[in-house]
XYZ file of N, CA and C in Angstrom:
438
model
N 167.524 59.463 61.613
C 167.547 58.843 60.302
C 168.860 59.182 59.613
N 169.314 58.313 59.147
C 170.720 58.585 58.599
C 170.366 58.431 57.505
N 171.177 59.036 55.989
C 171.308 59.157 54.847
C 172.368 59.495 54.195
N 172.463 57.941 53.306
C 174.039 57.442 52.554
C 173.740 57.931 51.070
N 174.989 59.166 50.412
C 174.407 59.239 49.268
C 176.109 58.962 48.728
N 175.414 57.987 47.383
C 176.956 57.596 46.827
C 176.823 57.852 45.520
N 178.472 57.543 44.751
C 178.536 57.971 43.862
C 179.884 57.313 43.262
N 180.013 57.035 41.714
C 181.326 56.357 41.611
C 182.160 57.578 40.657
N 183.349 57.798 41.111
C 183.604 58.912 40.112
C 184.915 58.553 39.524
N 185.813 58.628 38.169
C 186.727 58.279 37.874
C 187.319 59.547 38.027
N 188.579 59.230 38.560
C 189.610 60.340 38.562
C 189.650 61.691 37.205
N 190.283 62.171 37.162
C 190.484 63.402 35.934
C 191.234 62.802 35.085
N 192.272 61.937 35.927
C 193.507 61.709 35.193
C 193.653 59.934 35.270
N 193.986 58.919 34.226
C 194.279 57.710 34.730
C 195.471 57.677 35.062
N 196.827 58.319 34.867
C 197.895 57.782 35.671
C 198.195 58.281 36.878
N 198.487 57.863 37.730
C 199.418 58.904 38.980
C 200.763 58.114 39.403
N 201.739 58.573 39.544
C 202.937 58.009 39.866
C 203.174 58.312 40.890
N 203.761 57.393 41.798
C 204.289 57.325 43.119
C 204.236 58.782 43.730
N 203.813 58.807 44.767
C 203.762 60.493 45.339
C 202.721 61.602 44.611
N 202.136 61.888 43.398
C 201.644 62.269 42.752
C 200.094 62.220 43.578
N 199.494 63.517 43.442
C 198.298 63.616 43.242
C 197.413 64.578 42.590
N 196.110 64.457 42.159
C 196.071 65.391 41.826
C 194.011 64.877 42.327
N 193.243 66.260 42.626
C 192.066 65.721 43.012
C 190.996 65.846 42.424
N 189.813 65.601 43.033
C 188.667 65.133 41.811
C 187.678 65.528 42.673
N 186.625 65.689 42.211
C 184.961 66.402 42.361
C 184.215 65.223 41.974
N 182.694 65.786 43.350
C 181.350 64.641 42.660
C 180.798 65.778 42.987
N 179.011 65.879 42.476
C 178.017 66.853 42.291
C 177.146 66.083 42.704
N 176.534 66.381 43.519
C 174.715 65.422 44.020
C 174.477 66.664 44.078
N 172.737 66.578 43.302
C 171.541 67.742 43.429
C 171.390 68.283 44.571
N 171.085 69.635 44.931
C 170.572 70.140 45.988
C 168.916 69.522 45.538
N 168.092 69.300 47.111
C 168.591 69.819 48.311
C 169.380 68.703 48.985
N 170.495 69.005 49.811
C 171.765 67.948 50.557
C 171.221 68.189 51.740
N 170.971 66.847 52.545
C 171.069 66.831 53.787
C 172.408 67.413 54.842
N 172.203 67.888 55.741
C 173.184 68.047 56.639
C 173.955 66.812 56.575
N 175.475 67.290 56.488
C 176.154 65.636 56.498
C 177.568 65.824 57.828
N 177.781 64.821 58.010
C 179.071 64.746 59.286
C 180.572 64.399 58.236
N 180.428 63.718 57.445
C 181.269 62.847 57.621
C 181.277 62.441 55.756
N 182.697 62.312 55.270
C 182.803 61.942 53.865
C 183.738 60.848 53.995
N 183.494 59.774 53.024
C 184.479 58.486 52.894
C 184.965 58.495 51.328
N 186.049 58.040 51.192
C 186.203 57.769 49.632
C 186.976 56.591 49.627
N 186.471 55.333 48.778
C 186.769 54.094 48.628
C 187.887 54.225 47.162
N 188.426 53.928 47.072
C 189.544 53.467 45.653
C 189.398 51.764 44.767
N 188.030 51.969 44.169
C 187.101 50.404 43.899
C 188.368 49.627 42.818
N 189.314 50.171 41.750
C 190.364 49.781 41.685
C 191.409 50.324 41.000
N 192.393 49.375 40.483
C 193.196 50.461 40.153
C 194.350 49.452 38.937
N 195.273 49.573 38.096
C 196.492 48.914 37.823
C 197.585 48.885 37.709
N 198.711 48.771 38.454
C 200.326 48.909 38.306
C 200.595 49.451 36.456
N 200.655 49.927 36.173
C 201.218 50.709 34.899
C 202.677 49.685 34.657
N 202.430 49.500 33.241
C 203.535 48.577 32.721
C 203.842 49.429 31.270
N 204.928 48.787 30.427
C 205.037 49.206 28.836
C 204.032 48.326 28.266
N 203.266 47.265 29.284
C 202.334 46.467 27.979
C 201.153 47.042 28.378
N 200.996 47.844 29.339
C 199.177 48.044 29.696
C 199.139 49.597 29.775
N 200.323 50.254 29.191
C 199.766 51.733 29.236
C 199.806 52.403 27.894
N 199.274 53.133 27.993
C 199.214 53.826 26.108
C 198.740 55.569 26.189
N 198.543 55.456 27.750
C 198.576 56.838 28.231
C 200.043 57.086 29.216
N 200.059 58.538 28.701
C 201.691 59.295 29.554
C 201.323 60.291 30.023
N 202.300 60.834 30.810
C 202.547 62.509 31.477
C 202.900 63.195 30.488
N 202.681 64.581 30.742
C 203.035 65.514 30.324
C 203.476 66.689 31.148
N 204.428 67.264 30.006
C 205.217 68.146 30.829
C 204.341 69.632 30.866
N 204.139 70.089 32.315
C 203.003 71.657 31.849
C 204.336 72.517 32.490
N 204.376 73.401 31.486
C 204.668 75.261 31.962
C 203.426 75.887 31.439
N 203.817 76.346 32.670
C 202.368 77.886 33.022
C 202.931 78.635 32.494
N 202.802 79.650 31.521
C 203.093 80.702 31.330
C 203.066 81.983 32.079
N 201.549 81.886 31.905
C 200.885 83.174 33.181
C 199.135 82.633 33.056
N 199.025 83.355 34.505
C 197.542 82.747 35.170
C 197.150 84.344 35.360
N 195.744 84.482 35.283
C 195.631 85.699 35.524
C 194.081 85.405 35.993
N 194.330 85.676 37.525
C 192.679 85.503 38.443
C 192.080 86.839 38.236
N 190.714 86.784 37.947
C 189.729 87.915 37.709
C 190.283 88.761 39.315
N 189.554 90.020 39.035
C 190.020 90.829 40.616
C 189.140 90.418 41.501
N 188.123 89.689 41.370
C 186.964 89.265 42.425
C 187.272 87.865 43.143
N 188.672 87.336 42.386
C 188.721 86.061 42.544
C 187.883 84.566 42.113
N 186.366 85.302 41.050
C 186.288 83.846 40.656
C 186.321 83.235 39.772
N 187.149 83.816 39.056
C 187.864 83.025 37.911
C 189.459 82.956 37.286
N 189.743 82.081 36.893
C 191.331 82.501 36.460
C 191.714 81.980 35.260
N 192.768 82.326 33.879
C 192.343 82.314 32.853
C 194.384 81.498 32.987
N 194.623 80.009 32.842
C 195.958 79.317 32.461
C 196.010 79.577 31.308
N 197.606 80.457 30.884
C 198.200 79.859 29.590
C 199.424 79.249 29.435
N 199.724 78.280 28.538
C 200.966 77.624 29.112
C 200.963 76.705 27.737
N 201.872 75.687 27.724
C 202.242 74.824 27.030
C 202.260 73.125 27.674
N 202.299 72.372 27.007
C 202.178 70.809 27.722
C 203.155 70.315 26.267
N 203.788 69.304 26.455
C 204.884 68.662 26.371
C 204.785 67.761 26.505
N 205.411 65.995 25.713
C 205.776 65.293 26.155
C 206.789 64.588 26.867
N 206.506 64.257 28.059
C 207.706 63.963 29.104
C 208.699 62.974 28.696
N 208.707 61.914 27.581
C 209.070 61.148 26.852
C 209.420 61.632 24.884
N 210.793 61.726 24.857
C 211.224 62.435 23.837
C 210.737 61.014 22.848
N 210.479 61.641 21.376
C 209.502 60.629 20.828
C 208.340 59.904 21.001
N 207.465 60.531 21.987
C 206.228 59.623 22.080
C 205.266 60.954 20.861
N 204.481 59.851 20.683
C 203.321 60.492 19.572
C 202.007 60.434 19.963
N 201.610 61.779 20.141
C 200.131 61.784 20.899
C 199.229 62.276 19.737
N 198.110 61.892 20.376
C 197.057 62.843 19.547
C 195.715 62.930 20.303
N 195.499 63.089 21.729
C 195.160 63.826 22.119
C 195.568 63.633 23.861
N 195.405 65.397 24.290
C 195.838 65.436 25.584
C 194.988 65.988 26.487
N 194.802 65.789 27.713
C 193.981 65.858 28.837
C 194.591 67.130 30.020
N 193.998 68.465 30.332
C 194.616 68.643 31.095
C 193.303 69.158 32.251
N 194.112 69.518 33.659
C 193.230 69.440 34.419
C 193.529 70.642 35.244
N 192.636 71.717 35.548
C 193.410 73.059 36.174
C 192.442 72.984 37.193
N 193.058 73.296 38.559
C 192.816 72.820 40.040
C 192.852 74.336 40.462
N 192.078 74.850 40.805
C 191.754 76.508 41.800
C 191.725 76.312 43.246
N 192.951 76.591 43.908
C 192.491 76.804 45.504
C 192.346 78.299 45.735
N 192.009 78.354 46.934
C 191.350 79.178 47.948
C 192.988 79.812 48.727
N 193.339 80.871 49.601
C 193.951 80.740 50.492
C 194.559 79.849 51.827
N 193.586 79.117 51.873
C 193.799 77.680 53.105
C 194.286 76.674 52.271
N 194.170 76.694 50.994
C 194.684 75.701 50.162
C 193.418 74.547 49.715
N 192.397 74.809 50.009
C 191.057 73.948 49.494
C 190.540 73.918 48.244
N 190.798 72.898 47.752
C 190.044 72.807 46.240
C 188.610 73.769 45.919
N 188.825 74.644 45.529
C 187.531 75.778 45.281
C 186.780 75.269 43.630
N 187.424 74.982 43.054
C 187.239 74.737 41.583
C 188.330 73.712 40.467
N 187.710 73.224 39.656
C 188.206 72.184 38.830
C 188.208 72.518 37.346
N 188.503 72.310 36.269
C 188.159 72.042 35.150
C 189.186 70.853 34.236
N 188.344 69.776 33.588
C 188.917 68.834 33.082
C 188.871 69.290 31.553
N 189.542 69.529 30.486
C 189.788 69.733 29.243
C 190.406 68.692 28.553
N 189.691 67.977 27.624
C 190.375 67.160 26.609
C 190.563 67.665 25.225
N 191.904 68.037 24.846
C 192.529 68.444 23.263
C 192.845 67.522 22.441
N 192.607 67.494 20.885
C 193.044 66.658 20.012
C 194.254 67.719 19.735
N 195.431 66.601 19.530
C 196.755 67.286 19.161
C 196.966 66.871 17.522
N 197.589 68.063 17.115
C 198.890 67.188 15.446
C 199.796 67.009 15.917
N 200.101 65.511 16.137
C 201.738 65.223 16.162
C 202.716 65.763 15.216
N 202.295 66.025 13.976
C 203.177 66.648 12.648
C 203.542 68.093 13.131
N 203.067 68.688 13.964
C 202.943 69.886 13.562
C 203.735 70.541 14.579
N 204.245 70.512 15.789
C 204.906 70.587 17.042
C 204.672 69.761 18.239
N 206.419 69.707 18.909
C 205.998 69.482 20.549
C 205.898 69.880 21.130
N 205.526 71.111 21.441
C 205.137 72.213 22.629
C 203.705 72.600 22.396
N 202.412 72.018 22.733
C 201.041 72.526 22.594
C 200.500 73.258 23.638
N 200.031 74.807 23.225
C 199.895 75.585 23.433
C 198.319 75.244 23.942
N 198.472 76.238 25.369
C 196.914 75.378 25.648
C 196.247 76.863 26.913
N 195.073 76.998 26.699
C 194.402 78.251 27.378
C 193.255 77.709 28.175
N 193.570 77.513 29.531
C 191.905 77.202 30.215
C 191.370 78.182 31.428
N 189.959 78.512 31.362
C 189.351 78.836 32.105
C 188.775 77.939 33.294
N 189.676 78.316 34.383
C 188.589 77.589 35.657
C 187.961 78.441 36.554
N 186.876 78.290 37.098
C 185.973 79.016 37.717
C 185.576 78.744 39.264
N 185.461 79.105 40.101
C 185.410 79.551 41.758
C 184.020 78.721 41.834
N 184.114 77.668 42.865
C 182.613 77.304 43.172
C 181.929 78.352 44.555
N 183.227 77.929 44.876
C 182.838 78.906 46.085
C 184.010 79.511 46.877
N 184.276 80.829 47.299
C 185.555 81.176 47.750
C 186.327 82.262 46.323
N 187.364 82.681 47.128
C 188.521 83.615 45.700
C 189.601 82.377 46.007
N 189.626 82.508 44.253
C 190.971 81.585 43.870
C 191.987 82.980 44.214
N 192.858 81.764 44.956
C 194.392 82.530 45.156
C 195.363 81.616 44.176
N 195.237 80.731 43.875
C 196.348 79.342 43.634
C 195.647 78.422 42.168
N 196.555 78.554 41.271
C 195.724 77.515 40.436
C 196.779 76.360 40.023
N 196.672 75.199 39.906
C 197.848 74.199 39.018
C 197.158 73.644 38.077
N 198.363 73.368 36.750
C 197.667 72.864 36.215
C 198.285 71.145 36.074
N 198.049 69.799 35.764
C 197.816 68.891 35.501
C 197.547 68.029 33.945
N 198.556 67.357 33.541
C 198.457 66.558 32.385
C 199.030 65.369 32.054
N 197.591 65.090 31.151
C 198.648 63.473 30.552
C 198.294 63.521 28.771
N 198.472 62.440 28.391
C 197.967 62.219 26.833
C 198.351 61.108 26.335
N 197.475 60.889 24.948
C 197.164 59.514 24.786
C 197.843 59.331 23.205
């Protein structure tokens, strides 16, 4: 007996530019059947123009990351930036990615901030991501804003 379990998931992030990636998580309830085999379809997508985008990149420095000593957690601080001098945001998305030693996505966290454009361009930003399974060795972090 075979068993198909699906799921539609939107990325973390809507833009990615040429070469760029960055990856994404689904959750189905235990209990999971034994499985062989994972597929992932891309249902669609749109060429990014100046008339159809209103979301941008952002620029991240890490400051410092500091993984618990057990490895399952790690605490980003850093700043995000706009990659475009004069754009005006007010709010930004970032996404901190935990690998493992082999380099396997161990953990995720997606964070959405409301920004003051009045107030600075360097937003100061602190996230906790957490170990699903495995010690984080590696964390990046990931951004855009709107």
């Amino acid at each position: 007996e075979e068993i198909l379990l699906t799921k539609v998931v939107p990325l973390a992030l809507k833009i990615l530019k040429p070469g760029d990636r960055v990856p994404f998580h689904v959750y189905f309830s235990p209990p999971m059947p034994a499985y062989t085999s994972v597929i992932f379809n891309l249902l669609t997508s749109v060429k990014a123009s100046a008339d159809n985008v209103s979301t941008f990149p952002l620029e991240i420095e890490v400051i410092d990351t500091s993984i618990s000593p057990d490895g399952s957690s790690a605490m980003i601080n850093g700043t995000a930036k706009p990659g475009t001098e004069n754009q005006v945001l007010s709010m930004m998305t970032l996404v901190a990615v935990a690998y493992d030693g082999e380099g396997k996505v161990i953990g995720m966290r997606r964070v959405e901030q409301s920004v003051d454009p009045n107030t600075m361009t360097d937003f100061p930003f602190s996230i906790r991501v957490y170990s699903e399974s495995g010690e984080i060795v590696r964390v990046e972090v990931f951004g855009e804003a709107e």
